[in-house]
Structure formats: structure tokens, C-alpha cells
Amino acid sequence: MYPDYDFSAVRAHLFFKEEDMESFKQMVDNYLSEASRLWAARNEGSSLLDSMTKAIDEVIKIRECDIYSYNPDSDGDPFLEKGAIWSVNFFFYNRKLKRVVSFRCCCTSKFAGDDFLAGALSDGEEEDALIDMDI
């Protein structure tokens, strides 16, 4: 259905069924804490987690879903992007509605998109290029 995401090489052992929404909530707390703070500041104190779960629930009814986390090897990750530092993947599956929602969050280096490091390192300025690196 989505030609950009080829799961033909993915093995079942890379998917883990979650007991409840707790692992998803922990992911938001752990990986998106700064984004959550910015969201709250810009949205009158509303919670990023509440906003995301409400949006997902409108589409798929979270309480009726099986929730899976997907922890791929870097070699077999169909979502892998250049410069990725980490990523988390969740699938919400509602059998009754016959729907799947894929939730992916990825952190990429701010230097990955413009080949900044490649240019800086070839100029012999390795130390200067890495001084202010924010990862």
C-alpha cells in the first residue's frame, strides 16, 4: 500500500506487543520531553501526549487496539533516514475497524541534511565543526 515502506525483509521478532499505552506514554516522556515543553508553552499548557493520543483515538479508537512497538535492526529499518540518531516506532491495530496507525518519531542530526560535516571535515576544520554540535 505504501511503496516507500517495504516491510518484506522485516522479521516478526522485531515487533513486540505492548500490554497497554504505558510504553507509548514513556516514549513521549523520555524522547519528546523538550518537544512537550515547547508544545505546552505554545498551546496554553495543553499536553502533547494528550493531543497525540486524542488525534490517534479519533482515527482508530485506542482502547480497542493491540499496540506493537517495532525495534528494527539498522540494516532492515524501512524508515531509516540519513543522519538518524534514534527512532521509535509504534503500530496501533484495531481488528474491528481493520485499521492500522503507524506512529514514528525520529531524531536526526541537524547537520545531516546539508552535508555540513562532510564539507567542514574536508576543509580540515574538524574541531570547529564539532564544537557547537547539538544532538
PDB file of C-alpha atoms in Angstrom:
ATOM      1  CA  MET A   1       0.000   0.000   0.000  1.00  0.00           C
ATOM      2  CA  TYR A   2       2.884   2.367   0.799  1.00  0.00           C
ATOM      3  CA  PRO A   3       5.735   1.760  -1.646  1.00  0.00           C
ATOM      4  CA  ASP A   4       8.161   3.873   0.402  1.00  0.00           C
ATOM      5  CA  TYR A   5       7.882   1.467   3.331  1.00  0.00           C
ATOM      6  CA  ASP A   6       8.947  -2.030   2.324  1.00  0.00           C
ATOM      7  CA  PHE A   7       8.473  -4.467   5.186  1.00  0.00           C
ATOM      8  CA  SER A   8       9.262  -7.596   3.144  1.00  0.00           C
ATOM      9  CA  ALA A   9      12.587  -8.138   4.959  1.00  0.00           C
ATOM     10  CA  VAL A  10      11.168  -7.496   8.431  1.00  0.00           C
ATOM     11  CA  ARG A  11      11.027 -10.412  10.864  1.00  0.00           C
ATOM     12  CA  ALA A  12       8.308 -10.982  13.459  1.00  0.00           C
ATOM     13  CA  HIS A  13      10.781 -10.944  16.346  1.00  0.00           C
ATOM     14  CA  LEU A  14      11.308  -7.210  15.773  1.00  0.00           C
ATOM     15  CA  PHE A  15       7.704  -6.472  16.828  1.00  0.00           C
ATOM     16  CA  PHE A  16       6.710  -6.504  20.487  1.00  0.00           C
ATOM     17  CA  LYS A  17       3.118  -6.500  21.683  1.00  0.00           C
ATOM     18  CA  GLU A  18       2.642  -3.907  24.388  1.00  0.00           C
ATOM     19  CA  GLU A  19       0.347  -4.611  27.318  1.00  0.00           C
ATOM     20  CA  ASP A  20      -1.127  -1.114  27.323  1.00  0.00           C
ATOM     21  CA  MET A  21      -0.456   2.504  26.420  1.00  0.00           C
ATOM     22  CA  GLU A  22       2.178   2.844  29.146  1.00  0.00           C
ATOM     23  CA  SER A  23       5.166   2.176  26.843  1.00  0.00           C
ATOM     24  CA  PHE A  24       3.887   4.780  24.384  1.00  0.00           C
ATOM     25  CA  LYS A  25       3.489   7.291  27.229  1.00  0.00           C
ATOM     26  CA  GLN A  26       7.004   6.522  28.467  1.00  0.00           C
ATOM     27  CA  MET A  27       8.392   7.080  24.968  1.00  0.00           C
ATOM     28  CA  VAL A  28       6.786  10.514  24.852  1.00  0.00           C
ATOM     29  CA  ASP A  29       8.119  11.340  28.311  1.00  0.00           C
ATOM     30  CA  ASN A  30      11.640  10.078  27.532  1.00  0.00           C
ATOM     31  CA  TYR A  31      12.225  11.141  23.955  1.00  0.00           C
ATOM     32  CA  LEU A  32       9.900  14.093  23.493  1.00  0.00           C
ATOM     33  CA  SER A  33      10.287  15.941  26.784  1.00  0.00           C
ATOM     34  CA  GLU A  34      11.665  19.094  25.158  1.00  0.00           C
ATOM     35  CA  ALA A  35       9.019  18.995  22.430  1.00  0.00           C
ATOM     36  CA  SER A  36       6.371  18.501  25.142  1.00  0.00           C
ATOM     37  CA  ARG A  37       7.581  21.596  26.985  1.00  0.00           C
ATOM     38  CA  LEU A  38       7.537  23.669  23.789  1.00  0.00           C
ATOM     39  CA  TRP A  39       4.084  22.328  22.896  1.00  0.00           C
ATOM     40  CA  ALA A  40       2.724  23.280  26.323  1.00  0.00           C
ATOM     41  CA  ALA A  41       4.232  26.766  26.090  1.00  0.00           C
ATOM     42  CA  ARG A  42       2.696  27.391  22.669  1.00  0.00           C
ATOM     43  CA  ASN A  43      -0.664  25.720  23.343  1.00  0.00           C
ATOM     44  CA  GLU A  44      -1.808  27.239  26.627  1.00  0.00           C
ATOM     45  CA  GLY A  45      -0.377  24.435  28.763  1.00  0.00           C
ATOM     46  CA  SER A  46      -2.034  21.581  26.904  1.00  0.00           C
ATOM     47  CA  SER A  47      -0.243  18.233  26.910  1.00  0.00           C
ATOM     48  CA  LEU A  48       1.498  16.955  23.776  1.00  0.00           C
ATOM     49  CA  LEU A  49       0.747  13.381  24.837  1.00  0.00           C
ATOM     50  CA  ASP A  50      -2.951  14.145  25.312  1.00  0.00           C
ATOM     51  CA  SER A  51      -3.092  15.891  21.941  1.00  0.00           C
ATOM     52  CA  MET A  52      -1.374  12.990  20.149  1.00  0.00           C
ATOM     53  CA  THR A  53      -3.478  10.287  21.797  1.00  0.00           C
ATOM     54  CA  LYS A  54      -6.666  12.236  21.059  1.00  0.00           C
ATOM     55  CA  ALA A  55      -5.721  12.510  17.370  1.00  0.00           C
ATOM     56  CA  ILE A  56      -4.839   8.803  17.174  1.00  0.00           C
ATOM     57  CA  ASP A  57      -8.013   7.854  19.080  1.00  0.00           C
ATOM     58  CA  GLU A  58     -10.207   9.774  16.631  1.00  0.00           C
ATOM     59  CA  VAL A  59      -8.912   7.555  13.833  1.00  0.00           C
ATOM     60  CA  ILE A  60      -8.547   4.167  15.468  1.00  0.00           C
ATOM     61  CA  LYS A  61     -10.101   4.036  18.994  1.00  0.00           C
ATOM     62  CA  ILE A  62      -7.007   3.287  21.075  1.00  0.00           C
ATOM     63  CA  ARG A  63      -8.863   1.295  23.767  1.00  0.00           C
ATOM     64  CA  GLU A  64      -9.839  -1.281  21.121  1.00  0.00           C
ATOM     65  CA  CYS A  65      -6.315  -1.592  19.715  1.00  0.00           C
ATOM     66  CA  ASP A  66      -3.464  -4.000  20.003  1.00  0.00           C
ATOM     67  CA  ILE A  67      -0.332  -1.896  20.357  1.00  0.00           C
ATOM     68  CA  TYR A  68       3.017  -3.030  18.989  1.00  0.00           C
ATOM     69  CA  SER A  69       6.419  -1.467  19.240  1.00  0.00           C
ATOM     70  CA  TYR A  70       8.814  -2.065  16.382  1.00  0.00           C
ATOM     71  CA  ASN A  71      12.526  -2.219  17.157  1.00  0.00           C
ATOM     72  CA  PRO A  72      14.343  -2.836  13.881  1.00  0.00           C
ATOM     73  CA  ASP A  73      17.950  -3.598  13.162  1.00  0.00           C
ATOM     74  CA  SER A  74      19.513  -0.607  11.466  1.00  0.00           C
ATOM     75  CA  ASP A  75      20.089  -2.750   8.349  1.00  0.00           C
ATOM     76  CA  GLY A  76      16.428  -3.698   7.972  1.00  0.00           C
ATOM     77  CA  ASP A  77      14.715  -0.484   9.017  1.00  0.00           C
ATOM     78  CA  PRO A  78      12.495   0.710   6.145  1.00  0.00           C
ATOM     79  CA  PHE A  79      12.163   4.073   7.909  1.00  0.00           C
ATOM     80  CA  LEU A  80      15.876   4.742   8.402  1.00  0.00           C
ATOM     81  CA  GLU A  81      16.882   8.237   7.394  1.00  0.00           C
ATOM     82  CA  LYS A  82      20.285   9.727   6.769  1.00  0.00           C
ATOM     83  CA  GLY A  83      21.676  11.150   9.985  1.00  0.00           C
ATOM     84  CA  ALA A  84      19.227   9.320  12.265  1.00  0.00           C
ATOM     85  CA  ILE A  85      20.369   9.265  15.876  1.00  0.00           C
ATOM     86  CA  TRP A  86      17.419   7.307  17.263  1.00  0.00           C
ATOM     87  CA  SER A  87      13.886   6.355  16.323  1.00  0.00           C
ATOM     88  CA  VAL A  88      10.851   4.799  17.956  1.00  0.00           C
ATOM     89  CA  ASN A  89       8.026   3.075  16.144  1.00  0.00           C
ATOM     90  CA  PHE A  90       4.559   2.056  17.299  1.00  0.00           C
ATOM     91  CA  PHE A  91       1.690   0.421  15.464  1.00  0.00           C
ATOM     92  CA  PHE A  92      -1.891   0.662  16.700  1.00  0.00           C
ATOM     93  CA  TYR A  93      -4.023  -2.134  15.235  1.00  0.00           C
ATOM     94  CA  ASN A  94      -7.812  -2.187  15.505  1.00  0.00           C
ATOM     95  CA  ARG A  95      -9.174  -5.515  14.271  1.00  0.00           C
ATOM     96  CA  LYS A  96     -12.803  -4.387  14.309  1.00  0.00           C
ATOM     97  CA  LEU A  97     -12.149  -1.330  12.194  1.00  0.00           C
ATOM     98  CA  LYS A  98      -9.499  -3.125  10.118  1.00  0.00           C
ATOM     99  CA  ARG A  99      -7.135  -0.185  10.543  1.00  0.00           C
ATOM    100  CA  VAL A 100      -3.503   0.305  11.419  1.00  0.00           C
ATOM    101  CA  VAL A 101      -1.947   3.555  12.548  1.00  0.00           C
ATOM    102  CA  SER A 102       1.812   3.791  12.353  1.00  0.00           C
ATOM    103  CA  PHE A 103       3.469   6.244  14.718  1.00  0.00           C
ATOM    104  CA  ARG A 104       7.120   7.016  14.169  1.00  0.00           C
ATOM    105  CA  CYS A 105       9.355   9.514  15.833  1.00  0.00           C
ATOM    106  CA  CYS A 106      12.943  10.024  14.728  1.00  0.00           C
ATOM    107  CA  CYS A 107      15.747  12.300  15.814  1.00  0.00           C
ATOM    108  CA  THR A 108      18.162  13.339  13.112  1.00  0.00           C
ATOM    109  CA  SER A 109      21.291  15.368  13.423  1.00  0.00           C
ATOM    110  CA  LYS A 110      20.716  18.963  12.381  1.00  0.00           C
ATOM    111  CA  PHE A 111      23.808  18.603  10.197  1.00  0.00           C
ATOM    112  CA  ALA A 112      22.589  15.543   8.278  1.00  0.00           C
ATOM    113  CA  GLY A 113      20.506  17.330   5.667  1.00  0.00           C
ATOM    114  CA  ASP A 114      23.058  19.704   4.278  1.00  0.00           C
ATOM    115  CA  ASP A 115      26.196  17.524   4.408  1.00  0.00           C
ATOM    116  CA  PHE A 116      27.646  20.079   6.825  1.00  0.00           C
ATOM    117  CA  LEU A 117      30.119  17.717   8.428  1.00  0.00           C
ATOM    118  CA  ALA A 118      31.394  16.338   5.132  1.00  0.00           C
ATOM    119  CA  GLY A 119      32.228  19.826   3.894  1.00  0.00           C
ATOM    120  CA  ALA A 120      33.707  21.011   7.176  1.00  0.00           C
ATOM    121  CA  LEU A 121      35.793  17.909   7.681  1.00  0.00           C
ATOM    122  CA  SER A 122      37.240  18.034   4.185  1.00  0.00           C
ATOM    123  CA  ASP A 123      38.397  21.587   4.857  1.00  0.00           C
ATOM    124  CA  GLY A 124      40.391  20.386   7.871  1.00  0.00           C
ATOM    125  CA  GLU A 125      38.187  22.183  10.372  1.00  0.00           C
ATOM    126  CA  GLU A 126      37.083  19.070  12.272  1.00  0.00           C
ATOM    127  CA  GLU A 127      37.396  20.577  15.735  1.00  0.00           C
ATOM    128  CA  ASP A 128      35.483  23.756  14.810  1.00  0.00           C
ATOM    129  CA  ALA A 129      32.710  21.762  13.148  1.00  0.00           C
ATOM    130  CA  LEU A 130      32.003  19.706  16.252  1.00  0.00           C
ATOM    131  CA  ILE A 131      32.272  22.401  18.950  1.00  0.00           C
ATOM    132  CA  ASP A 132      28.638  23.554  18.883  1.00  0.00           C
ATOM    133  CA  MET A 133      27.096  20.257  17.794  1.00  0.00           C
ATOM    134  CA  ASP A 134      23.673  19.842  19.376  1.00  0.00           C
ATOM    135  CA  ILE A 135      22.474  16.266  19.172  1.00  0.00           C
TER     136      ILE A 135
END
